């Protein structure tokens, strides 16, 4: 079974998807981490982030992998911590917007998703990567709450800078942030993580064969 969890930055996707996967005994696939890893490699190699086709080739030649501990690897390097830097936050939407990049990434995501029960988190999972996913959820929250959650993850950065970053990222990601028509939309603004997880778990149990 595939559980697709989409939504904007700071909506709570990662925390919810991780905890849900743990509770269900499903694998967890973070597709944002894949775009982040590619962005890290492009910067490392000095490739311009505005030019799509070479980035698509870079992605094809360097498939992102996740090890058993959930660490993220690209080109033989463990980039788990490096991909959470601000410079990656800022550049990743630029890299992720190229069709050549998305094509390679989506193929890889389908390949990784095909290996059994999995919770996949991203922006376009329910719409494009896994339109046949048995459960589709779209998480959202007020922008001030999303900025506050991001702040907790990036304590070194000022609140205003983060809010601006988030707004720019939302604009850039907007084209891919459409909820699937058949997605369950959950506003997490006032909800606890465990409540969101429990709600999705119920959907999963309803659709799981007895
Ligand atoms: O969820 P995140 O912040 O780690 O995502 C990083 C970036 O990758 C974000 O700008 C949107 C993009 N992304 C995407 O375009 N498609 C996905 N399936 C996942 C992430």
CSV table of C-alpha atoms and ligand atoms in Angstrom, one decimal:
chain,number,residue,atom,x,y,z
A,1,UNK,CA,0.0,0.0,0.0
A,2,UNK,CA,1.1,3.6,-0.8
A,3,UNK,CA,0.2,6.4,1.6
A,4,UNK,CA,0.9,9.8,-0.1
A,5,UNK,CA,1.4,12.8,2.1
A,6,UNK,CA,1.6,16.2,0.3
A,7,UNK,CA,1.6,19.8,1.3
A,8,UNK,CA,3.6,22.9,1.7
A,9,UNK,CA,6.8,23.5,3.9
A,10,UNK,CA,6.0,23.6,7.6
A,11,UNK,CA,2.6,21.8,7.3
A,12,UNK,CA,3.9,19.0,9.4
A,13,UNK,CA,4.5,16.4,6.7
A,14,UNK,CA,7.9,15.0,7.9
A,15,UNK,CA,6.9,14.6,11.5
A,16,UNK,CA,3.6,13.1,10.7
A,17,UNK,CA,4.8,10.8,7.8
A,18,UNK,CA,7.7,9.5,9.9
A,19,UNK,CA,5.5,8.7,13.0
A,20,UNK,CA,2.8,7.2,10.8
A,21,UNK,CA,5.3,4.9,9.0
A,22,UNK,CA,6.6,3.8,12.4
A,23,UNK,CA,3.2,3.0,13.7
A,24,UNK,CA,2.1,1.1,10.6
A,25,UNK,CA,5.5,-0.7,10.1
A,26,UNK,CA,5.7,0.9,6.6
A,27,UNK,CA,8.8,2.3,5.0
A,28,UNK,CA,9.1,6.1,4.8
A,29,UNK,CA,10.3,7.9,1.7
A,30,UNK,CA,11.1,11.6,1.9
A,31,UNK,CA,11.1,12.9,-1.7
A,32,UNK,CA,12.1,16.5,-0.6
A,33,UNK,CA,15.3,15.0,0.7
A,34,UNK,CA,16.0,13.7,-2.8
A,35,UNK,CA,15.7,17.2,-4.4
A,36,UNK,CA,17.8,18.5,-1.6
A,37,UNK,CA,20.5,16.0,-2.1
A,38,UNK,CA,20.7,16.7,-5.8
A,39,UNK,CA,20.9,20.5,-5.0
A,40,UNK,CA,23.7,19.8,-2.6
A,41,UNK,CA,25.6,17.9,-5.3
A,42,UNK,CA,25.0,20.5,-8.0
A,43,UNK,CA,26.4,23.2,-5.7
A,44,UNK,CA,29.3,21.0,-4.8
A,45,UNK,CA,30.1,20.5,-8.5
A,46,UNK,CA,29.6,24.2,-9.3
A,47,UNK,CA,26.8,23.5,-11.7
A,48,UNK,CA,24.5,26.5,-12.4
A,49,UNK,CA,21.1,25.7,-10.7
A,50,UNK,CA,19.2,27.6,-13.5
A,51,UNK,CA,20.1,25.1,-16.3
A,52,UNK,CA,17.8,22.1,-16.3
A,53,UNK,CA,19.2,19.4,-18.7
A,54,UNK,CA,22.7,19.1,-17.0
A,55,UNK,CA,20.9,18.8,-13.6
A,56,UNK,CA,18.7,16.1,-15.0
A,57,UNK,CA,21.9,14.2,-16.2
A,58,UNK,CA,23.5,14.7,-12.8
A,59,UNK,CA,20.4,13.2,-11.2
A,60,UNK,CA,20.4,10.3,-13.5
A,61,UNK,CA,24.1,9.5,-13.0
A,62,UNK,CA,23.8,9.9,-9.2
A,63,UNK,CA,20.7,8.2,-7.8
A,64,UNK,CA,19.8,9.2,-4.2
A,65,UNK,CA,19.7,6.3,-1.8
A,66,UNK,CA,18.5,5.9,1.8
A,67,UNK,CA,20.2,3.5,4.2
A,68,UNK,CA,18.5,1.4,6.9
A,69,UNK,CA,18.9,4.2,9.4
A,70,UNK,CA,17.1,6.6,6.9
A,71,UNK,CA,20.3,8.5,6.2
A,72,UNK,CA,20.5,10.2,2.8
A,73,UNK,CA,23.3,9.4,0.3
A,74,UNK,CA,24.3,10.8,-3.0
A,75,UNK,CA,27.5,10.2,-5.0
A,76,UNK,CA,29.0,8.2,-2.1
A,77,UNK,CA,28.5,11.0,0.4
A,78,UNK,CA,26.2,11.0,3.5
A,79,UNK,CA,24.4,14.3,3.1
A,80,UNK,CA,21.8,13.8,5.8
A,81,UNK,CA,22.9,16.9,7.8
A,82,UNK,CA,24.2,19.1,4.9
A,83,UNK,CA,20.9,19.1,3.0
A,84,UNK,CA,19.2,21.0,5.9
A,85,UNK,CA,21.4,24.1,5.5
A,86,UNK,CA,19.8,27.4,4.6
A,87,UNK,CA,21.7,27.6,1.3
A,88,UNK,CA,20.0,24.4,0.3
A,89,UNK,CA,16.5,25.6,1.5
A,90,UNK,CA,17.0,28.6,-0.8
A,91,UNK,CA,18.3,26.8,-3.9
A,92,UNK,CA,16.2,23.6,-3.9
A,93,UNK,CA,13.1,25.2,-5.4
A,94,UNK,CA,15.2,26.5,-8.3
A,95,UNK,CA,16.6,23.0,-8.9
A,96,UNK,CA,13.2,21.2,-8.3
A,97,UNK,CA,11.4,23.3,-10.9
A,98,UNK,CA,13.2,21.9,-14.0
A,99,UNK,CA,11.2,19.3,-15.9
A,100,UNK,CA,14.4,17.3,-16.7
A,101,UNK,CA,15.1,17.0,-13.0
A,102,UNK,CA,11.5,16.1,-12.0
A,103,UNK,CA,11.3,13.4,-14.6
A,104,UNK,CA,14.4,11.6,-13.3
A,105,UNK,CA,13.3,12.1,-9.7
A,106,UNK,CA,9.8,10.9,-10.2
A,107,UNK,CA,11.1,7.7,-11.9
A,108,UNK,CA,13.4,7.1,-9.0
A,109,UNK,CA,10.6,7.8,-6.4
A,110,UNK,CA,8.3,5.3,-8.2
A,111,UNK,CA,11.1,2.7,-8.1
A,112,UNK,CA,11.8,3.2,-4.4
A,113,UNK,CA,8.0,3.3,-3.7
A,114,UNK,CA,7.4,0.0,-5.5
A,115,UNK,CA,9.1,-2.1,-2.9
A,116,UNK,CA,6.2,-2.8,-0.6
A,117,UNK,CA,4.2,-0.7,2.0
A,118,UNK,CA,5.4,2.9,2.1
A,119,UNK,CA,4.5,6.4,3.3
A,120,UNK,CA,5.7,8.9,0.7
A,121,UNK,CA,5.9,12.6,1.5
A,122,UNK,CA,6.3,15.4,-1.0
A,123,UNK,CA,4.4,17.9,-3.1
A,124,UNK,CA,3.2,15.9,-6.1
A,125,UNK,CA,2.9,12.4,-4.8
A,126,UNK,CA,-0.8,12.0,-4.9
A,127,UNK,CA,-1.1,13.9,-8.2
A,128,UNK,CA,1.8,12.7,-10.3
A,129,UNK,CA,4.2,10.2,-8.6
A,130,UNK,CA,1.6,7.8,-7.3
A,131,UNK,CA,-1.8,8.8,-8.6
A,132,UNK,CA,-3.1,5.3,-7.6
A,133,UNK,CA,-2.0,5.6,-4.0
A,134,UNK,CA,-4.6,3.9,-1.8
A,135,UNK,CA,-4.5,6.8,0.7
A,136,UNK,CA,-3.8,10.4,-0.2
A,137,UNK,CA,-3.5,13.2,2.4
A,138,UNK,CA,-2.9,16.9,1.8
A,139,UNK,CA,-1.7,18.7,4.9
A,140,UNK,CA,-1.8,22.5,5.3
A,141,UNK,CA,-1.5,25.1,8.0
A,142,UNK,CA,-1.7,28.9,8.5
A,143,UNK,CA,1.5,30.5,7.1
A,144,UNK,CA,2.4,32.0,10.5
A,145,UNK,CA,2.3,28.6,12.1
A,146,UNK,CA,4.3,27.1,9.3
A,147,UNK,CA,7.0,29.8,9.7
A,148,UNK,CA,7.1,29.1,13.5
A,149,UNK,CA,7.6,25.4,12.9
A,150,UNK,CA,10.4,26.1,10.4
A,151,UNK,CA,11.9,28.4,13.0
A,152,UNK,CA,12.1,25.5,15.5
A,153,UNK,CA,14.0,23.5,12.9
A,154,UNK,CA,16.4,26.3,12.1
A,155,UNK,CA,17.1,28.1,15.4
A,156,UNK,CA,20.1,30.0,14.0
A,157,UNK,CA,18.0,32.1,11.6
A,158,UNK,CA,15.8,35.2,12.3
A,159,UNK,CA,12.0,34.8,12.2
A,160,UNK,CA,11.6,37.5,9.5
A,161,UNK,CA,14.2,35.9,7.2
A,162,UNK,CA,12.5,32.5,7.6
A,163,UNK,CA,9.0,33.9,6.9
A,164,UNK,CA,10.3,35.5,3.7
A,165,UNK,CA,12.1,32.4,2.7
A,166,UNK,CA,9.0,30.3,3.3
A,167,UNK,CA,6.9,32.8,1.2
A,168,UNK,CA,9.4,32.7,-1.7
A,169,UNK,CA,9.5,28.9,-1.5
A,170,UNK,CA,5.7,28.7,-1.5
A,171,UNK,CA,5.5,30.8,-4.6
A,172,UNK,CA,8.0,28.7,-6.4
A,173,UNK,CA,6.5,25.4,-5.3
A,174,UNK,CA,2.9,26.6,-5.9
A,175,UNK,CA,2.6,24.9,-9.3
A,176,UNK,CA,3.3,21.6,-7.7
A,177,UNK,CA,1.3,22.1,-4.5
A,178,UNK,CA,-2.2,21.3,-5.9
A,179,UNK,CA,-4.0,18.8,-3.7
A,180,UNK,CA,-5.1,15.7,-5.5
A,181,UNK,CA,-8.9,15.7,-6.2
A,182,UNK,CA,-9.3,12.6,-4.0
A,183,UNK,CA,-7.0,13.7,-1.2
A,184,UNK,CA,-8.2,14.0,2.4
A,185,UNK,CA,-7.3,17.6,3.3
A,186,UNK,CA,-6.2,18.2,6.9
A,187,UNK,CA,-5.5,21.6,8.4
A,188,UNK,CA,-2.9,21.0,11.0
A,189,UNK,CA,-2.9,24.6,12.4
A,190,UNK,CA,-4.4,23.7,15.7
A,191,UNK,CA,-3.9,19.9,15.7
A,192,UNK,CA,-1.4,17.9,17.7
A,193,UNK,CA,0.9,15.6,15.6
A,194,UNK,CA,-0.6,12.5,17.2
A,195,UNK,CA,-4.2,13.6,16.3
A,196,UNK,CA,-3.1,14.0,12.6
A,197,UNK,CA,-1.3,10.6,12.7
A,198,UNK,CA,-4.4,8.9,14.2
A,199,UNK,CA,-6.7,10.4,11.6
A,200,UNK,CA,-4.5,9.1,8.7
A,201,UNK,CA,-4.0,5.8,10.4
A,202,UNK,CA,-7.8,5.3,10.5
A,203,UNK,CA,-7.9,6.0,6.7
A,204,UNK,CA,-5.2,3.4,6.2
A,205,UNK,CA,-7.0,0.8,8.3
A,206,UNK,CA,-10.2,1.4,6.5
A,207,UNK,CA,-8.5,0.7,3.1
A,208,UNK,CA,-6.4,-2.2,4.2
A,209,UNK,CA,-7.7,-5.6,3.2
A,210,UNK,CA,-9.0,-7.4,6.3
B,1,LIG,O1,9.8,19.1,1.9
B,1,LIG,P1,11.1,19.8,1.7
B,1,LIG,O2,11.2,21.2,2.3
B,1,LIG,O3,12.3,19.0,2.1
B,1,LIG,O4,11.2,20.0,0.1
B,1,LIG,C1,12.3,20.5,-0.5
B,1,LIG,C2,12.0,21.2,-1.8
B,1,LIG,O5,11.8,20.2,-2.8
B,1,LIG,C3,10.8,22.1,-1.8
B,1,LIG,O6,11.2,23.4,-2.3
B,1,LIG,C4,9.8,21.5,-2.8
B,1,LIG,C5,10.6,20.5,-3.5
B,1,LIG,N1,9.9,19.2,-3.7
B,1,LIG,C6,9.2,19.0,-4.9
B,1,LIG,O7,9.2,19.9,-5.7
B,1,LIG,N2,8.5,17.8,-5.1
B,1,LIG,C7,8.5,16.9,-4.1
B,1,LIG,N3,7.9,15.7,-4.3
B,1,LIG,C8,9.2,17.1,-2.9
B,1,LIG,C9,9.8,18.3,-2.7
